[in-house]
Short mmCIF file of N, CA and C in Angstrom, two decimals:
data_model
loop_
_atom_site.label_atom_id
_atom_site.label_comp_id
_atom_site.label_asym_id
_atom_site.label_seq_id
_atom_site.Cartn_x
_atom_site.Cartn_y
_atom_site.Cartn_z
N MET M 1 -7.81 10.52 3.84
CA MET M 1 -8.05 9.50 2.83
C MET M 1 -7.94 8.13 3.49
N GLU M 2 -8.91 7.30 3.23
CA GLU M 2 -8.90 5.95 3.78
C GLU M 2 -8.04 5.05 2.89
N LYS M 3 -7.12 4.32 3.51
CA LYS M 3 -6.24 3.38 2.79
C LYS M 3 -7.05 2.22 2.25
N LEU M 4 -6.75 1.83 1.01
CA LEU M 4 -7.35 0.65 0.41
C LEU M 4 -6.34 -0.47 0.49
N GLN M 5 -6.71 -1.54 1.17
CA GLN M 5 -5.79 -2.66 1.33
C GLN M 5 -6.43 -3.94 0.82
N LYS M 6 -5.64 -4.65 0.02
CA LYS M 6 -6.06 -5.96 -0.50
C LYS M 6 -4.85 -6.88 -0.45
N THR M 7 -5.10 -8.16 -0.50
CA THR M 7 -4.00 -9.12 -0.56
C THR M 7 -3.47 -9.14 -1.99
N LEU M 8 -2.26 -9.68 -2.15
CA LEU M 8 -1.70 -9.82 -3.50
C LEU M 8 -2.61 -10.69 -4.37
N GLU M 9 -3.23 -11.69 -3.78
CA GLU M 9 -4.13 -12.55 -4.53
C GLU M 9 -5.35 -11.77 -5.02
N GLU M 10 -5.88 -10.87 -4.19
CA GLU M 10 -7.02 -10.04 -4.61
C GLU M 10 -6.61 -9.10 -5.74
N TRP M 11 -5.41 -8.48 -5.62
CA TRP M 11 -4.92 -7.60 -6.69
C TRP M 11 -4.73 -8.39 -7.98
N LYS M 12 -4.18 -9.58 -7.88
CA LYS M 12 -3.92 -10.40 -9.06
C LYS M 12 -5.22 -10.75 -9.79
N ALA M 13 -6.28 -11.00 -9.04
CA ALA M 13 -7.58 -11.32 -9.64
C ALA M 13 -8.21 -10.09 -10.30
N MET M 14 -7.89 -8.92 -9.82
CA MET M 14 -8.50 -7.68 -10.30
C MET M 14 -7.78 -7.06 -11.49
N LEU M 15 -6.46 -7.21 -11.55
CA LEU M 15 -5.64 -6.54 -12.55
C LEU M 15 -5.19 -7.49 -13.65
N ASP M 16 -4.88 -6.95 -14.83
CA ASP M 16 -4.31 -7.82 -15.85
C ASP M 16 -2.84 -8.07 -15.48
N PRO M 17 -2.18 -9.04 -16.11
CA PRO M 17 -0.82 -9.40 -15.69
C PRO M 17 0.18 -8.24 -15.71
N GLU M 18 0.13 -7.38 -16.73
CA GLU M 18 1.08 -6.26 -16.76
C GLU M 18 0.78 -5.24 -15.66
N GLN M 19 -0.49 -4.94 -15.45
CA GLN M 19 -0.86 -4.02 -14.37
C GLN M 19 -0.40 -4.57 -13.02
N TYR M 20 -0.62 -5.85 -12.81
CA TYR M 20 -0.21 -6.48 -11.55
C TYR M 20 1.31 -6.38 -11.37
N ASN M 21 2.06 -6.74 -12.40
CA ASN M 21 3.53 -6.71 -12.28
C ASN M 21 4.06 -5.31 -12.00
N VAL M 22 3.51 -4.31 -12.66
CA VAL M 22 3.99 -2.94 -12.46
C VAL M 22 3.46 -2.36 -11.16
N CYS M 23 2.15 -2.39 -10.97
CA CYS M 23 1.53 -1.72 -9.81
C CYS M 23 1.82 -2.41 -8.48
N ARG M 24 1.85 -3.72 -8.46
CA ARG M 24 1.98 -4.43 -7.19
C ARG M 24 3.39 -4.96 -6.95
N LEU M 25 4.16 -5.23 -8.04
CA LEU M 25 5.50 -5.80 -7.89
C LEU M 25 6.60 -4.83 -8.30
N SER M 26 6.25 -3.59 -8.60
CA SER M 26 7.20 -2.51 -8.93
C SER M 26 8.01 -2.77 -10.20
N ALA M 27 7.42 -3.46 -11.16
CA ALA M 27 8.07 -3.63 -12.46
C ALA M 27 7.92 -2.33 -13.24
N THR M 28 8.43 -2.31 -14.47
CA THR M 28 8.33 -1.13 -15.34
C THR M 28 7.93 -1.57 -16.74
N GLU M 29 6.99 -0.84 -17.35
CA GLU M 29 6.65 -1.15 -18.73
C GLU M 29 7.78 -0.66 -19.65
N ARG M 30 7.89 -1.26 -20.81
CA ARG M 30 8.93 -0.86 -21.76
C ARG M 30 8.74 0.60 -22.17
N PRO M 31 9.83 1.35 -22.33
CA PRO M 31 9.69 2.74 -22.76
C PRO M 31 9.04 2.82 -24.14
N PHE M 32 8.27 3.88 -24.34
CA PHE M 32 7.57 4.17 -25.61
C PHE M 32 6.50 3.14 -25.95
N SER M 33 6.12 2.29 -25.00
CA SER M 33 5.11 1.26 -25.28
C SER M 33 3.76 1.57 -24.66
N GLY M 34 3.70 2.49 -23.73
CA GLY M 34 2.46 2.76 -22.99
C GLY M 34 1.44 3.57 -23.77
N LYS M 35 0.18 3.30 -23.50
CA LYS M 35 -0.90 3.93 -24.25
C LYS M 35 -1.01 5.44 -24.02
N TYR M 36 -0.46 5.95 -22.93
CA TYR M 36 -0.57 7.38 -22.65
C TYR M 36 0.71 8.16 -22.92
N ASN M 37 1.74 7.52 -23.45
CA ASN M 37 3.00 8.23 -23.68
C ASN M 37 2.80 9.44 -24.60
N ASP M 38 2.05 9.28 -25.68
CA ASP M 38 1.89 10.35 -26.66
C ASP M 38 0.53 11.04 -26.64
N THR M 39 -0.38 10.62 -25.78
CA THR M 39 -1.73 11.19 -25.81
C THR M 39 -1.73 12.65 -25.38
N LYS M 40 -2.63 13.41 -25.99
CA LYS M 40 -2.80 14.83 -25.67
C LYS M 40 -4.21 15.10 -25.15
N THR M 41 -4.97 14.07 -24.86
CA THR M 41 -6.35 14.21 -24.42
C THR M 41 -6.43 14.97 -23.11
N ASP M 42 -7.36 15.92 -23.05
CA ASP M 42 -7.58 16.72 -21.84
C ASP M 42 -8.39 15.90 -20.84
N GLY M 43 -7.92 15.81 -19.61
CA GLY M 43 -8.65 15.07 -18.59
C GLY M 43 -7.83 14.85 -17.35
N VAL M 44 -8.27 13.88 -16.56
CA VAL M 44 -7.61 13.55 -15.29
C VAL M 44 -7.20 12.08 -15.32
N TYR M 45 -5.96 11.84 -14.92
CA TYR M 45 -5.41 10.48 -14.85
C TYR M 45 -5.65 9.93 -13.45
N HIS M 46 -6.24 8.75 -13.38
CA HIS M 46 -6.58 8.09 -12.11
C HIS M 46 -5.75 6.81 -11.95
N CYS M 47 -5.58 6.39 -10.71
CA CYS M 47 -4.91 5.13 -10.40
C CYS M 47 -5.75 3.98 -10.92
N VAL M 48 -5.13 3.06 -11.65
CA VAL M 48 -5.84 1.91 -12.21
C VAL M 48 -6.31 0.95 -11.11
N CYS M 49 -5.66 0.99 -9.97
CA CYS M 49 -6.01 0.06 -8.88
C CYS M 49 -7.17 0.56 -8.01
N CYS M 50 -7.22 1.86 -7.74
CA CYS M 50 -8.23 2.36 -6.79
C CYS M 50 -9.02 3.55 -7.29
N ASN M 51 -8.73 4.03 -8.50
CA ASN M 51 -9.43 5.14 -9.14
C ASN M 51 -9.18 6.50 -8.48
N GLU M 52 -8.17 6.59 -7.64
CA GLU M 52 -7.82 7.87 -7.02
C GLU M 52 -7.27 8.82 -8.09
N PRO M 53 -7.72 10.09 -8.15
CA PRO M 53 -7.14 11.03 -9.11
C PRO M 53 -5.67 11.31 -8.77
N LEU M 54 -4.79 11.25 -9.79
CA LEU M 54 -3.36 11.41 -9.56
C LEU M 54 -2.76 12.61 -10.29
N PHE M 55 -3.11 12.79 -11.57
CA PHE M 55 -2.51 13.85 -12.37
C PHE M 55 -3.57 14.50 -13.26
N ASP M 56 -3.45 15.81 -13.46
CA ASP M 56 -4.26 16.52 -14.42
C ASP M 56 -3.47 16.59 -15.73
N SER M 57 -4.14 16.41 -16.85
CA SER M 57 -3.44 16.45 -18.14
C SER M 57 -2.78 17.80 -18.40
N LYS M 58 -3.23 18.84 -17.73
CA LYS M 58 -2.62 20.17 -17.90
C LYS M 58 -1.16 20.19 -17.44
N THR M 59 -0.77 19.22 -16.61
CA THR M 59 0.62 19.16 -16.11
C THR M 59 1.47 18.15 -16.89
N LYS M 60 0.90 17.53 -17.93
CA LYS M 60 1.62 16.53 -18.73
C LYS M 60 2.51 17.25 -19.75
N PHE M 61 3.69 16.73 -19.97
CA PHE M 61 4.60 17.30 -20.97
C PHE M 61 5.40 16.18 -21.62
N ASP M 62 5.97 16.48 -22.78
CA ASP M 62 6.77 15.49 -23.51
C ASP M 62 8.22 15.61 -23.07
N SER M 63 8.66 14.67 -22.25
CA SER M 63 10.03 14.69 -21.74
C SER M 63 10.97 13.89 -22.64
N GLY M 64 10.40 13.07 -23.54
CA GLY M 64 11.22 12.24 -24.39
C GLY M 64 11.76 10.99 -23.71
N CYS M 65 11.32 10.72 -22.48
CA CYS M 65 11.86 9.58 -21.72
C CYS M 65 11.20 8.25 -22.06
N GLY M 66 10.03 8.29 -22.73
CA GLY M 66 9.36 7.05 -23.10
C GLY M 66 8.20 6.68 -22.21
N TRP M 67 7.93 7.47 -21.20
CA TRP M 67 6.79 7.26 -20.31
C TRP M 67 6.05 8.59 -20.17
N PRO M 68 4.76 8.55 -19.86
CA PRO M 68 4.06 9.80 -19.62
C PRO M 68 4.76 10.58 -18.49
N SER M 69 4.93 11.88 -18.71
CA SER M 69 5.62 12.72 -17.73
C SER M 69 4.72 13.88 -17.33
N PHE M 70 4.75 14.18 -16.05
CA PHE M 70 3.95 15.26 -15.48
C PHE M 70 4.87 16.09 -14.58
N TYR M 71 4.61 17.40 -14.47
CA TYR M 71 5.45 18.21 -13.59
C TYR M 71 4.87 18.37 -12.19
N ALA M 72 3.64 17.87 -11.96
CA ALA M 72 3.06 17.95 -10.61
C ALA M 72 1.92 16.95 -10.48
N PRO M 73 1.73 16.38 -9.29
CA PRO M 73 0.55 15.55 -9.05
C PRO M 73 -0.67 16.45 -8.90
N ILE M 74 -1.85 15.86 -8.89
CA ILE M 74 -3.08 16.62 -8.80
C ILE M 74 -3.23 17.29 -7.42
N GLY M 75 -2.60 16.72 -6.41
CA GLY M 75 -2.61 17.28 -5.07
C GLY M 75 -1.45 16.74 -4.26
N GLU M 76 -1.08 17.46 -3.23
CA GLU M 76 0.07 17.03 -2.41
C GLU M 76 -0.13 15.68 -1.76
N SER M 77 -1.37 15.31 -1.49
CA SER M 77 -1.63 14.04 -0.79
C SER M 77 -1.94 12.89 -1.74
N ALA M 78 -1.80 13.09 -3.06
CA ALA M 78 -2.15 12.05 -4.04
C ALA M 78 -1.18 10.88 -4.03
N MET M 79 0.09 11.14 -3.67
CA MET M 79 1.07 10.06 -3.72
C MET M 79 2.09 10.18 -2.62
N THR M 80 2.78 9.09 -2.40
CA THR M 80 3.86 9.05 -1.43
C THR M 80 5.17 8.85 -2.18
N GLU M 81 6.24 9.32 -1.58
CA GLU M 81 7.57 9.18 -2.18
C GLU M 81 8.44 8.29 -1.29
N ILE M 82 9.20 7.40 -1.93
CA ILE M 82 10.03 6.44 -1.21
C ILE M 82 11.40 6.39 -1.87
N ARG M 83 12.43 6.42 -1.07
CA ARG M 83 13.80 6.30 -1.60
C ARG M 83 13.97 4.90 -2.21
N ASP M 84 14.46 4.84 -3.43
CA ASP M 84 14.61 3.59 -4.17
C ASP M 84 16.08 3.44 -4.56
N THR M 85 16.73 2.41 -4.03
CA THR M 85 18.14 2.17 -4.34
C THR M 85 18.32 0.91 -5.19
N SER M 86 17.27 0.46 -5.84
CA SER M 86 17.36 -0.74 -6.68
C SER M 86 18.11 -0.46 -7.97
N HIS M 87 18.59 -1.50 -8.59
CA HIS M 87 19.26 -1.43 -9.90
C HIS M 87 20.51 -0.54 -9.88
N GLY M 88 21.14 -0.40 -8.73
CA GLY M 88 22.38 0.36 -8.62
C GLY M 88 22.20 1.87 -8.78
N MET M 89 20.98 2.36 -8.60
CA MET M 89 20.68 3.79 -8.72
C MET M 89 20.03 4.30 -7.45
N ILE M 90 20.08 5.60 -7.26
CA ILE M 90 19.33 6.24 -6.18
C ILE M 90 18.26 7.09 -6.84
N ARG M 91 17.00 6.70 -6.63
CA ARG M 91 15.87 7.40 -7.23
C ARG M 91 14.79 7.59 -6.18
N THR M 92 13.75 8.31 -6.56
CA THR M 92 12.60 8.48 -5.69
C THR M 92 11.40 7.84 -6.36
N GLU M 93 10.93 6.75 -5.76
CA GLU M 93 9.75 6.05 -6.25
C GLU M 93 8.50 6.80 -5.82
N VAL M 94 7.48 6.81 -6.68
CA VAL M 94 6.19 7.37 -6.29
C VAL M 94 5.14 6.27 -6.31
N LYS M 95 4.31 6.30 -5.26
CA LYS M 95 3.22 5.33 -5.11
C LYS M 95 1.93 6.07 -4.86
N CYS M 96 0.83 5.46 -5.27
CA CYS M 96 -0.49 6.01 -4.96
C CYS M 96 -0.66 6.03 -3.44
N ALA M 97 -1.06 7.16 -2.91
CA ALA M 97 -1.21 7.29 -1.46
C ALA M 97 -2.36 6.45 -0.92
N ARG M 98 -3.36 6.19 -1.75
CA ARG M 98 -4.52 5.44 -1.27
C ARG M 98 -4.29 3.93 -1.24
N CYS M 99 -3.62 3.38 -2.28
CA CYS M 99 -3.52 1.91 -2.37
C CYS M 99 -2.09 1.40 -2.46
N ASP M 100 -1.11 2.29 -2.43
CA ASP M 100 0.31 1.92 -2.50
C ASP M 100 0.72 1.29 -3.82
N ALA M 101 -0.02 1.55 -4.90
CA ALA M 101 0.40 1.05 -6.21
C ALA M 101 1.68 1.77 -6.64
N HIS M 102 2.64 1.00 -7.12
CA HIS M 102 3.84 1.59 -7.72
C HIS M 102 3.41 2.30 -8.99
N LEU M 103 3.81 3.58 -9.13
CA LEU M 103 3.44 4.37 -10.31
C LEU M 103 4.64 4.63 -11.22
N GLY M 104 5.78 4.89 -10.61
CA GLY M 104 6.98 5.23 -11.36
C GLY M 104 7.96 5.95 -10.45
N HIS M 105 8.63 6.98 -11.00
CA HIS M 105 9.64 7.72 -10.23
C HIS M 105 9.52 9.21 -10.51
N VAL M 106 10.04 10.02 -9.60
CA VAL M 106 10.08 11.46 -9.80
C VAL M 106 11.55 11.89 -9.83
N PHE M 107 11.86 12.79 -10.76
CA PHE M 107 13.23 13.27 -10.95
C PHE M 107 13.26 14.80 -10.91
N PRO M 108 14.39 15.38 -10.50
CA PRO M 108 14.48 16.84 -10.38
C PRO M 108 14.91 17.54 -11.68
N ASP M 109 14.46 17.05 -12.83
CA ASP M 109 14.89 17.63 -14.11
C ASP M 109 13.71 18.02 -14.99
N GLY M 110 12.60 18.39 -14.37
CA GLY M 110 11.41 18.76 -15.12
C GLY M 110 11.33 20.25 -15.40
N PRO M 111 10.26 20.66 -16.06
CA PRO M 111 10.08 22.07 -16.43
C PRO M 111 9.52 22.90 -15.27
N PRO M 112 9.53 24.22 -15.43
CA PRO M 112 8.84 25.07 -14.46
C PRO M 112 7.35 24.75 -14.49
N PRO M 113 6.59 24.97 -13.48
CA PRO M 113 7.00 25.74 -12.31
C PRO M 113 7.63 24.91 -11.19
N THR M 114 7.59 23.56 -11.30
CA THR M 114 8.08 22.73 -10.19
C THR M 114 9.51 22.26 -10.37
N GLY M 115 9.97 22.12 -11.61
CA GLY M 115 11.29 21.55 -11.87
C GLY M 115 11.31 20.04 -11.68
N LEU M 116 10.13 19.43 -11.57
CA LEU M 116 10.05 17.99 -11.34
C LEU M 116 9.52 17.27 -12.58
N ARG M 117 9.92 16.00 -12.71
CA ARG M 117 9.42 15.13 -13.79
C ARG M 117 8.94 13.84 -13.16
N TYR M 118 7.62 13.70 -13.08
CA TYR M 118 7.02 12.46 -12.61
C TYR M 118 6.93 11.55 -13.83
N CYS M 119 7.75 10.53 -13.86
CA CYS M 119 7.86 9.58 -14.96
C CYS M 119 7.00 8.37 -14.57
N ILE M 120 5.83 8.23 -15.21
CA ILE M 120 4.80 7.31 -14.74
C ILE M 120 4.48 6.24 -15.79
N ASN M 121 4.33 5.02 -15.36
CA ASN M 121 3.94 3.92 -16.23
C ASN M 121 2.48 4.09 -16.67
N SER M 122 2.24 4.05 -17.98
CA SER M 122 0.86 4.18 -18.51
C SER M 122 -0.07 3.12 -17.92
N VAL M 123 0.45 1.93 -17.73
CA VAL M 123 -0.37 0.81 -17.27
C VAL M 123 -0.95 1.05 -15.89
N CYS M 124 -0.40 2.00 -15.16
CA CYS M 124 -0.88 2.34 -13.82
C CYS M 124 -2.02 3.35 -13.84
N LEU M 125 -2.33 3.87 -15.02
CA LEU M 125 -3.25 4.99 -15.14
C LEU M 125 -4.50 4.66 -15.95
N ASN M 126 -5.58 5.35 -15.61
CA ASN M 126 -6.79 5.41 -16.44
C ASN M 126 -7.08 6.88 -16.67
N LEU M 127 -7.21 7.29 -17.91
CA LEU M 127 -7.49 8.68 -18.25
C LEU M 127 -9.00 8.86 -18.39
N GLU M 128 -9.55 9.79 -17.61
CA GLU M 128 -10.95 10.16 -17.73
C GLU M 128 -11.00 11.52 -18.43
N PRO M 129 -11.38 11.52 -19.73
CA PRO M 129 -11.40 12.77 -20.48
C PRO M 129 -12.40 13.77 -19.90
N ARG M 130 -12.07 15.06 -20.03
CA ARG M 130 -13.00 16.11 -19.65
C ARG M 130 -14.00 16.30 -20.78
N GLU M 131 -15.21 16.66 -20.43
CA GLU M 131 -16.24 16.86 -21.45
C GLU M 131 -16.24 18.28 -21.94
#
């Protein structure tokens, strides 16, 4: 996969303010506020910054955390994981492997078959419904 690189100024011109703050500055949208938190639409979730496929809706589940949750990415190479020690916590941040957009975090408290919960900001995603 070829890396997509842009300056912060280029990202700022391309994204709306909330997308920019979350995807490029690692902010977080308010819980239960995202457009995909409750959606059940069948399809594929793509990175809002580079359109890379990230999650299949078949892996989405209701975790009650306030953000869309998935138990697996669409492929092993879809994202990168980074140790995050901000805010006095130890977590694992997930970023889009193609453009390094901050997506959210992954936790080891999800359902089978992976036992993982990818807690993802809706603002980072575009859902392309299946026909």
